[in-house]
């Protein structure tokens, strides 16, 4: 099972770039329980001297006592119990009865989504090494993500290499629409999962080699809520909102708008048929995200497409320039080091 | 329902901690969840009970410490306390705010056996 997705074992499938079906294999190792009987529970400060290295996590509460979790970095990995002197709410019950209760406190202080964020960092580093620019496209179902991608890929064809990762609970319909335009597309089916996570995207990247300067579009599962919490390793987040969805969606579902670098209002050609005011939608987007770029377009008529493509080309060029500068600085440092050695 | 995924991630983190710190059972988990973390605490509790079944934390007590929210106000050029996402700035009444505190979710500590 994927470590971050709650979709159940083997529910996630990832296709090949040309539609070959592959089951998603997760290298997930399950630990076995150890019981070395080294637990100590003390209700007072205590210092150990074991004569070997300790990896210690200390957290001190304001004006209160503190708890120490010691884990020993020796080959046996024995952990010695916490020495807790913690505020009442953190105090294990009966912790003042040493020997009667093996309960102890272990400090963790770890972001719950650290695992996903770790995979996202790996994806981001890999995309940086490859010189690939990646966008995470987020929106509710039916906002026009795939239609926008189809039109975008047609416009980029023969100019900028592009590939697509499609996320949906079921079907490979979207990947097929993308492949029909001539771009490689990997379909991730999340089963019951409500979002893509960085681990799934890492597997999909294995199947989508792109040359330097390429653009990777990651179309997230249609959902205005959950995908917001999961970094995939993208360079920019683009949230789409179709004008048919109503004016107050940004206020009702703030998270998905809050992290967006660009908000695209889609299906603008339908505005004359609707009782919506585009300025009100934009004001509501700004209310949630004062710094996002907001563009209005219609994939069907092509109105507004030029501004979107120009934004895309600018942010892509910006990334490539930054990568080139990093590479030049590294080259200079390496040449400098070589010269120093020769002198 | 990404609360289920969050619980899966929590379970994996606890399994890793159990290997590293040599414990076999978790009896209480304390989480700090920010006001703007995008997590529904009730859904999280439901997911927790379901996901922890058969794991080292089956039956563990879940304690959720709610962390207050704050935001950067572009008009005050300062961080201000913010109770609800759509509240105006408590200092200037402005609405150009970006949450910068209470956005995270952290495992604080575990009570283990």
Coordinates of C-alpha atoms in Angstrom, one line a residue:
Chain A
X1 CA 0.0 0.0 0.0
X2 CA 1.2 3.5 -0.7
X3 CA 2.5 5.1 2.4
X4 CA 0.6 8.3 2.0
X5 CA -2.5 7.3 0.0
X6 CA -5.4 5.8 1.9
X7 CA -6.6 3.8 -1.1
X8 CA -6.0 0.3 0.2
X9 CA -3.5 -2.4 -1.0
X10 CA -3.0 -2.7 -4.7
X11 CA -5.8 -0.3 -5.5
X12 CA -3.4 2.1 -7.3
X13 CA -2.5 1.3 -10.9
X14 CA -0.1 3.2 -13.1
X15 CA -0.2 2.8 -16.9
X16 CA 2.8 3.0 -19.2
X17 CA 3.2 6.1 -21.3
X18 CA 1.5 4.5 -24.3
X19 CA -1.3 2.8 -22.4
X20 CA 0.4 -0.4 -21.3
X21 CA -1.2 -1.5 -18.0
X22 CA 1.0 -2.0 -15.0
X23 CA 0.1 -2.9 -11.5
X24 CA 1.6 -0.4 -9.1
X25 CA 4.3 -2.1 -7.1
X26 CA 5.1 -0.6 -3.7
X27 CA 8.3 -1.4 -2.0
X28 CA 6.8 -1.1 1.3
X29 CA 8.5 -2.9 4.2
X30 CA 6.6 -3.8 7.2
X31 CA 8.5 -3.9 10.5
X32 CA 8.3 -6.7 12.9
X33 CA 7.8 -6.1 16.6
X34 CA 10.8 -6.2 18.8
X35 CA 10.6 -6.7 22.5
X36 CA 14.0 -6.5 24.2
X37 CA 12.6 -5.7 27.6
X38 CA 14.7 -2.6 28.0
X39 CA 11.9 -0.3 28.8
X40 CA 12.1 2.0 31.8
X41 CA 9.5 4.2 33.1
X42 CA 10.7 6.9 35.5
X43 CA 8.7 9.8 37.0
X44 CA 11.8 11.9 37.6
X45 CA 14.9 13.2 36.0
X46 CA 17.5 10.6 35.4
X47 CA 20.8 10.5 33.7
X48 CA 22.3 7.6 31.9
X49 CA 25.8 6.9 31.0
X50 CA 26.0 4.0 28.7
X51 CA 29.3 4.7 27.1
X52 CA 28.0 4.8 23.6
X53 CA 26.4 7.2 21.3
X54 CA 22.9 8.6 22.0
X55 CA 20.6 10.1 19.5
X56 CA 18.6 12.3 21.8
X57 CA 15.4 14.3 21.2
X58 CA 14.8 16.9 23.9
X59 CA 11.8 19.1 24.1
X60 CA 11.3 21.5 26.8
X61 CA 7.9 22.9 27.6
X62 CA 7.7 26.5 28.9
X63 CA 8.1 26.6 32.6
X64 CA 7.4 22.9 32.9
X65 CA 9.5 19.9 33.1
X66 CA 10.8 18.0 30.1
X67 CA 10.8 14.6 28.7
X68 CA 13.8 12.9 27.1
X69 CA 13.5 10.2 24.6
X70 CA 16.8 8.4 24.2
X71 CA 17.5 6.1 21.4
X72 CA 20.8 4.5 21.3
X73 CA 22.7 4.5 18.0
X74 CA 24.6 1.3 18.8
X75 CA 24.3 -1.8 16.8
X76 CA 21.6 -3.3 19.1
X77 CA 19.3 -0.4 18.8
X78 CA 18.1 -0.7 22.4
X79 CA 15.9 2.2 23.5
X80 CA 15.9 3.2 27.0
X81 CA 12.8 4.6 28.4
X82 CA 11.7 8.2 28.7
X83 CA 12.4 10.2 31.7
X84 CA 9.3 12.2 31.9
X85 CA 8.7 15.2 33.9
X86 CA 6.1 16.5 31.6
X87 CA 3.0 18.7 32.1
X88 CA 0.0 16.9 33.4
X89 CA -1.6 16.4 30.0
X90 CA 1.5 14.6 28.7
X91 CA 2.1 12.6 31.8
X92 CA 1.6 8.8 31.4
X93 CA -0.9 7.6 34.0
X94 CA 0.8 6.0 36.9
X95 CA 4.2 7.1 35.7
X96 CA 5.2 7.7 39.3
X97 CA 5.2 4.0 40.0
X98 CA 8.4 2.9 38.5
X99 CA 8.5 -0.8 37.6
X100 CA 4.8 -1.2 37.6
X101 CA 4.1 0.3 34.3
X102 CA 6.3 0.2 31.2
X103 CA 4.6 3.1 29.6
X104 CA 6.9 5.9 28.4
X105 CA 6.7 8.9 26.3
X106 CA 8.5 9.2 22.9
X107 CA 9.0 12.6 21.4
X108 CA 8.3 12.6 17.7
X109 CA 7.8 16.2 16.6
X110 CA 7.4 15.2 13.0
X111 CA 5.2 16.5 10.3
X112 CA 2.5 14.0 9.7
X113 CA 3.0 14.3 5.9
X114 CA 6.8 14.1 6.2
X115 CA 6.8 10.9 4.3
X116 CA 5.0 12.5 1.3
X117 CA 7.1 15.6 1.6
X118 CA 10.2 13.4 1.4
X119 CA 9.1 11.8 -1.8
X120 CA 8.1 15.3 -3.1
X121 CA 11.7 16.5 -2.4
X122 CA 13.1 13.5 -4.3
X123 CA 10.8 14.2 -7.3
X124 CA 11.7 17.9 -7.2
X125 CA 15.5 17.1 -7.2
X126 CA 15.0 14.6 -10.0
X127 CA 13.1 17.1 -12.1
X128 CA 15.7 19.7 -11.4
X129 CA 18.5 17.4 -12.5
X130 CA 16.6 16.5 -15.7
X131 CA 15.8 20.2 -16.4
X132 CA 12.0 19.4 -16.5
X133 CA 9.5 22.0 -15.5
X134 CA 6.5 20.5 -13.7
X135 CA 3.0 21.9 -13.1
X136 CA 0.4 20.4 -10.7
X137 CA -3.1 21.1 -12.0
X138 CA -5.8 21.1 -9.4
X139 CA -9.6 21.6 -9.8
X140 CA -12.9 20.0 -9.1
X141 CA -14.2 17.4 -11.6
X142 CA -15.3 18.9 -14.8
X143 CA -13.5 22.2 -14.5
X144 CA -11.8 21.6 -17.9
X145 CA -8.4 20.4 -16.9
X146 CA -8.0 17.8 -19.6
X147 CA -9.6 20.0 -22.3
X148 CA -7.1 22.8 -21.4
X149 CA -4.2 20.3 -21.6
X150 CA -5.3 19.0 -25.0
X151 CA -5.4 22.5 -26.4
X152 CA -2.1 23.4 -24.6
X153 CA -0.3 20.4 -26.0
X154 CA -1.5 21.2 -29.5
X155 CA -0.1 24.7 -29.1
X156 CA 3.3 23.4 -27.7
X157 CA 3.6 20.7 -30.3
X158 CA 6.9 20.7 -32.1
X159 CA 8.1 23.6 -29.9
X160 CA 8.4 22.3 -26.3
X161 CA 8.4 18.6 -25.4
X162 CA 5.6 17.8 -23.0
X163 CA 4.2 14.8 -21.2
X164 CA 1.3 14.3 -18.9
X165 CA 0.5 12.4 -15.7
X166 CA -3.2 11.9 -15.4
X167 CA -4.8 11.1 -12.0
X168 CA -8.3 9.7 -11.8
X169 CA -9.9 7.2 -9.5
X170 CA -11.0 5.1 -12.5
X171 CA -10.6 4.9 -16.3
X172 CA -7.8 5.8 -18.6
X173 CA -10.1 8.1 -20.7
X174 CA -8.0 11.2 -19.9
X175 CA -4.7 9.6 -20.8
X176 CA -6.2 8.4 -24.1
X177 CA -7.3 12.0 -24.9
X178 CA -3.8 13.2 -24.3
X179 CA -2.2 10.4 -26.3
X180 CA -4.5 11.2 -29.2
X181 CA -2.7 14.6 -29.4
X182 CA 0.6 12.8 -29.7
X183 CA 1.9 13.4 -26.2
X184 CA 3.0 10.6 -23.8
X185 CA 0.7 10.2 -20.9
X186 CA 0.8 8.0 -17.8
X187 CA -2.6 7.3 -16.2
X188 CA -2.6 6.8 -12.4
X189 CA -5.8 5.2 -11.2
X190 CA -6.0 5.9 -7.5
X191 CA -8.9 3.5 -6.8
X192 CA -10.7 5.1 -3.9
X193 CA -7.9 7.6 -3.3
X194 CA -9.0 11.2 -3.5
X195 CA -5.7 12.8 -4.6
X196 CA -2.3 12.0 -6.1
X197 CA 0.7 11.8 -3.7
X198 CA 4.4 12.2 -4.4
X199 CA 5.1 8.5 -4.2
X200 CA 2.7 7.7 -7.0
X201 CA 4.1 10.6 -9.1
X202 CA 7.6 9.2 -8.5
X203 CA 6.6 5.9 -10.0
X204 CA 4.9 7.6 -12.9
X205 CA 8.1 9.7 -13.5
X206 CA 10.0 6.4 -14.0
X207 CA 7.9 5.8 -17.1
X208 CA 8.0 9.3 -18.6
X209 CA 11.5 10.3 -19.7
X210 CA 11.5 13.9 -20.8
X211 CA 14.4 15.9 -22.4
X212 CA 15.8 19.0 -20.7
X213 CA 13.4 21.9 -21.2
X214 CA 10.4 19.6 -21.2
X215 CA 7.2 20.4 -19.5
X216 CA 5.4 17.9 -17.3
X217 CA 1.7 18.5 -16.6
X218 CA 0.4 16.6 -13.6
X219 CA -3.4 16.5 -13.7
X220 CA -4.5 15.8 -10.2
X221 CA -7.6 13.9 -9.2
X222 CA -10.7 16.1 -9.7
X223 CA -11.3 17.3 -6.2
X224 CA -11.4 20.8 -4.7
X225 CA -10.3 19.7 -1.3
X226 CA -7.8 16.9 -0.7
X227 CA -5.1 17.4 -3.3
X228 CA -4.2 20.7 -1.7
X229 CA -2.4 19.0 1.2
X230 CA 0.0 16.9 -1.0
X231 CA 3.1 18.4 -2.5
X232 CA 4.1 16.3 -5.5
X233 CA 7.4 18.0 -6.2
X234 CA 6.0 20.4 -8.8
X235 CA 7.4 23.8 -9.7
X236 CA 4.1 25.6 -9.8
X237 CA 0.5 24.9 -8.7
X238 CA -2.3 25.9 -11.1
X239 CA -5.8 25.8 -9.8
X240 CA -8.6 25.8 -12.4
X241 CA -12.1 27.1 -11.6
X242 CA -14.7 27.0 -14.3
X243 CA -17.1 30.0 -14.3
X244 CA -20.0 27.5 -14.2
X245 CA -19.0 26.5 -10.6
X246 CA -20.2 29.7 -9.1
X247 CA -18.7 32.8 -7.6
X248 CA -18.0 31.7 -4.0
X249 CA -16.0 28.4 -4.5
X250 CA -12.7 30.1 -3.5
X251 CA -14.3 31.1 -0.2
X252 CA -15.9 27.6 0.3
X253 CA -12.8 25.6 -0.6
X254 CA -9.9 28.0 0.3
X255 CA -7.0 25.5 0.6
X256 CA -6.9 24.6 -3.0
X257 CA -6.7 28.3 -4.0
X258 CA -4.4 29.3 -1.2
X259 CA -1.4 27.4 -2.5
X260 CA -1.9 28.2 -6.2
X261 CA 0.6 30.3 -8.1
X262 CA -1.9 30.7 -11.0
X263 CA -5.6 30.5 -10.9
X264 CA -7.3 29.9 -14.3
X265 CA -10.9 30.8 -14.7
X266 CA -12.0 28.4 -17.5
X267 CA -15.1 28.1 -19.8
X268 CA -15.1 31.9 -20.1
X269 CA -17.2 31.6 -23.3
X270 CA -20.1 30.5 -21.2
X271 CA -20.2 33.7 -19.1
X272 CA -23.0 35.3 -21.2
X273 CA -25.3 32.4 -20.4
X274 CA -24.7 32.5 -16.7
X275 CA -25.7 34.6 -13.7
X276 CA -22.1 35.0 -12.6
X277 CA -19.9 38.0 -12.3
X278 CA -16.3 37.2 -13.3
X279 CA -15.0 40.2 -11.2
X280 CA -16.6 38.8 -8.1
X281 CA -15.0 35.4 -8.7
X282 CA -11.6 37.1 -9.1
X283 CA -12.2 39.2 -6.0
X284 CA -13.0 36.0 -4.1
X285 CA -9.8 34.3 -5.4
X286 CA -7.8 37.4 -4.2
X287 CA -9.5 37.2 -0.9
X288 CA -8.0 33.8 -0.3
X289 CA -4.8 34.3 -2.3
X290 CA -3.7 37.9 -2.7
X291 CA -0.5 37.0 -4.6
X292 CA -1.7 34.5 -7.3
X293 CA -1.8 35.4 -10.9
X294 CA -5.4 35.1 -12.2
X295 CA -6.2 34.6 -15.9
X296 CA -9.5 34.0 -17.7
X297 CA -9.7 31.8 -20.7
X298 CA -11.8 29.5 -22.9
X299 CA -10.1 26.3 -24.2
X300 CA -13.0 26.0 -26.6
X301 CA -12.7 29.3 -28.4
X302 CA -9.1 29.9 -27.6
X303 CA -9.7 33.3 -26.0
X304 CA -7.1 33.9 -23.3
X305 CA -5.0 30.9 -24.3
X306 CA -2.1 33.2 -25.4
X307 CA -1.8 34.7 -21.9
X308 CA -1.8 31.2 -20.3
X309 CA 0.9 30.0 -22.7
X310 CA 2.9 33.0 -22.2
X311 CA 2.8 32.6 -18.4
X312 CA 3.8 28.9 -18.9
X313 CA 6.8 29.8 -21.2
X314 CA 7.9 32.5 -18.7
X315 CA 7.9 30.3 -15.6
X316 CA 9.6 27.5 -17.6
X317 CA 12.3 29.8 -18.8
X318 CA 12.8 31.2 -15.3
X319 CA 13.4 27.7 -14.0
X320 CA 15.8 26.8 -16.8
X321 CA 17.7 30.0 -16.3
X322 CA 18.0 29.3 -12.5
X323 CA 19.2 25.8 -13.2
X324 CA 21.7 27.0 -15.8
X325 CA 23.1 29.6 -13.3
X326 CA 23.4 26.9 -10.6
X327 CA 25.2 24.6 -13.1
X328 CA 27.5 27.5 -14.2
X329 CA 28.4 28.3 -10.5
X330 CA 29.1 24.6 -9.9
X331 CA 31.3 24.5 -13.1
X332 CA 33.2 27.5 -11.9
X333 CA 33.7 26.0 -8.5
X334 CA 35.0 22.8 -9.9
X335 CA 37.4 24.5 -12.3
X336 CA 38.6 26.6 -9.4
X337 CA 39.2 23.5 -7.4
X338 CA 41.1 21.9 -10.3
X339 CA 43.3 25.0 -10.7
X340 CA 44.1 25.1 -7.0
X341 CA 45.2 21.5 -7.1
X342 CA 47.4 22.2 -10.2
X343 CA 49.1 25.2 -8.6
Chain B
X1 CA -11.5 12.3 3.0
X2 CA -7.7 12.7 2.9
X3 CA -7.9 12.3 6.6
X4 CA -7.7 8.6 5.9
X5 CA -4.4 9.2 4.1
X6 CA -3.1 11.3 6.9
X7 CA -3.9 8.4 9.3
X8 CA -2.0 6.0 7.0
X9 CA 1.0 8.3 7.1
X10 CA 0.7 8.6 10.8
X11 CA 0.6 4.8 11.2
X12 CA 3.8 4.4 9.0
X13 CA 5.5 7.1 11.1
X14 CA 4.7 5.3 14.3
X15 CA 5.9 2.0 12.8
X16 CA 9.2 3.6 11.9
X17 CA 9.5 5.1 15.4
X18 CA 8.7 1.7 16.9
X19 CA 11.6 0.2 15.0
X20 CA 14.0 3.0 15.9
X21 CA 13.0 3.4 19.5
X22 CA 12.1 -0.2 20.3
X23 CA 8.5 -0.2 21.4
X24 CA 5.8 -2.5 20.4
X25 CA 2.6 -0.7 21.2
X26 CA 1.3 2.8 21.2
X27 CA -1.3 3.7 23.9
X28 CA -1.7 7.4 23.2
X29 CA -0.9 9.7 20.3
X30 CA -0.8 13.5 20.6
X31 CA -1.1 15.5 17.4
X32 CA -0.9 19.2 17.0
X33 CA -3.3 20.3 14.2
X34 CA -3.3 23.8 13.0
X35 CA -6.5 25.8 12.6
X36 CA -5.7 26.1 8.9
X37 CA -4.2 22.7 8.3
X38 CA -7.2 21.7 6.1
X39 CA -8.0 18.8 8.4
X40 CA -11.4 18.0 9.9
X41 CA -10.7 16.7 13.4
X42 CA -13.8 14.6 13.6
X43 CA -13.0 12.9 10.2
X44 CA -9.4 12.4 11.5
X45 CA -10.7 10.6 14.6
X46 CA -12.9 8.4 12.5
X47 CA -10.0 7.6 10.2
X48 CA -7.7 7.0 13.1
X49 CA -9.9 4.3 14.6
X50 CA -10.3 2.5 11.2
X51 CA -6.7 2.8 10.1
X52 CA -5.1 1.7 13.4
X53 CA -7.1 -1.5 13.6
X54 CA -4.6 -4.4 13.6
X55 CA -1.7 -2.1 14.0
X56 CA 0.6 -1.3 16.9
X57 CA -1.7 1.6 17.8
X58 CA -5.0 -0.3 17.8
X59 CA -7.2 1.1 20.6
X60 CA -4.8 4.0 21.2
X61 CA -6.2 7.3 22.5
X62 CA -6.0 10.1 20.1
X63 CA -5.3 13.5 21.6
X64 CA -5.6 16.5 19.2
X65 CA -4.0 19.8 20.3
X66 CA -5.5 22.5 18.2
X67 CA -3.0 25.2 17.3
X68 CA -4.2 28.8 16.8
X69 CA -4.0 30.3 13.4
X70 CA -2.2 33.4 12.3
X71 CA -1.8 35.2 9.0
X72 CA 0.5 37.7 7.2
X73 CA -1.5 40.9 6.6
X74 CA -0.3 42.6 3.5
X75 CA -1.7 45.9 4.7
X76 CA -0.2 45.8 8.2
X77 CA 3.0 44.1 6.9
X78 CA 2.8 42.0 10.0
X79 CA 1.7 38.7 11.3
X80 CA -1.7 38.9 13.0
X81 CA -3.7 36.3 14.9
X82 CA -6.6 34.9 12.9
X83 CA -9.3 32.8 14.3
X84 CA -11.2 31.8 11.1
X85 CA -9.9 31.7 7.6
X86 CA -12.4 34.4 6.3
X87 CA -12.1 36.8 9.2
X88 CA -10.7 40.2 8.4
X89 CA -7.4 41.3 9.9
X90 CA -8.1 42.0 13.6
X91 CA -5.7 45.1 13.4
X92 CA -6.7 46.9 10.2
X93 CA -9.8 45.1 9.1
X94 CA -8.1 44.3 5.7
X95 CA -8.7 41.2 3.8
X96 CA -5.4 40.6 2.1
X97 CA -4.2 37.8 4.4
X98 CA -2.1 34.7 3.9
X99 CA -2.1 32.1 6.7
X100 CA 1.4 31.6 8.1
X101 CA 0.7 29.9 11.4
X102 CA -1.5 27.0 12.3
X103 CA -1.1 25.5 8.9
X104 CA 0.8 22.4 9.9
X105 CA 0.0 19.1 11.4
X106 CA 2.6 17.4 13.6
X107 CA 2.9 14.3 15.7
X108 CA 4.0 15.7 19.1
X109 CA 4.6 12.5 21.0
X110 CA 3.6 9.0 21.7
X111 CA 2.9 7.1 24.9
X112 CA 4.3 3.7 24.2
X113 CA 4.8 0.3 25.8

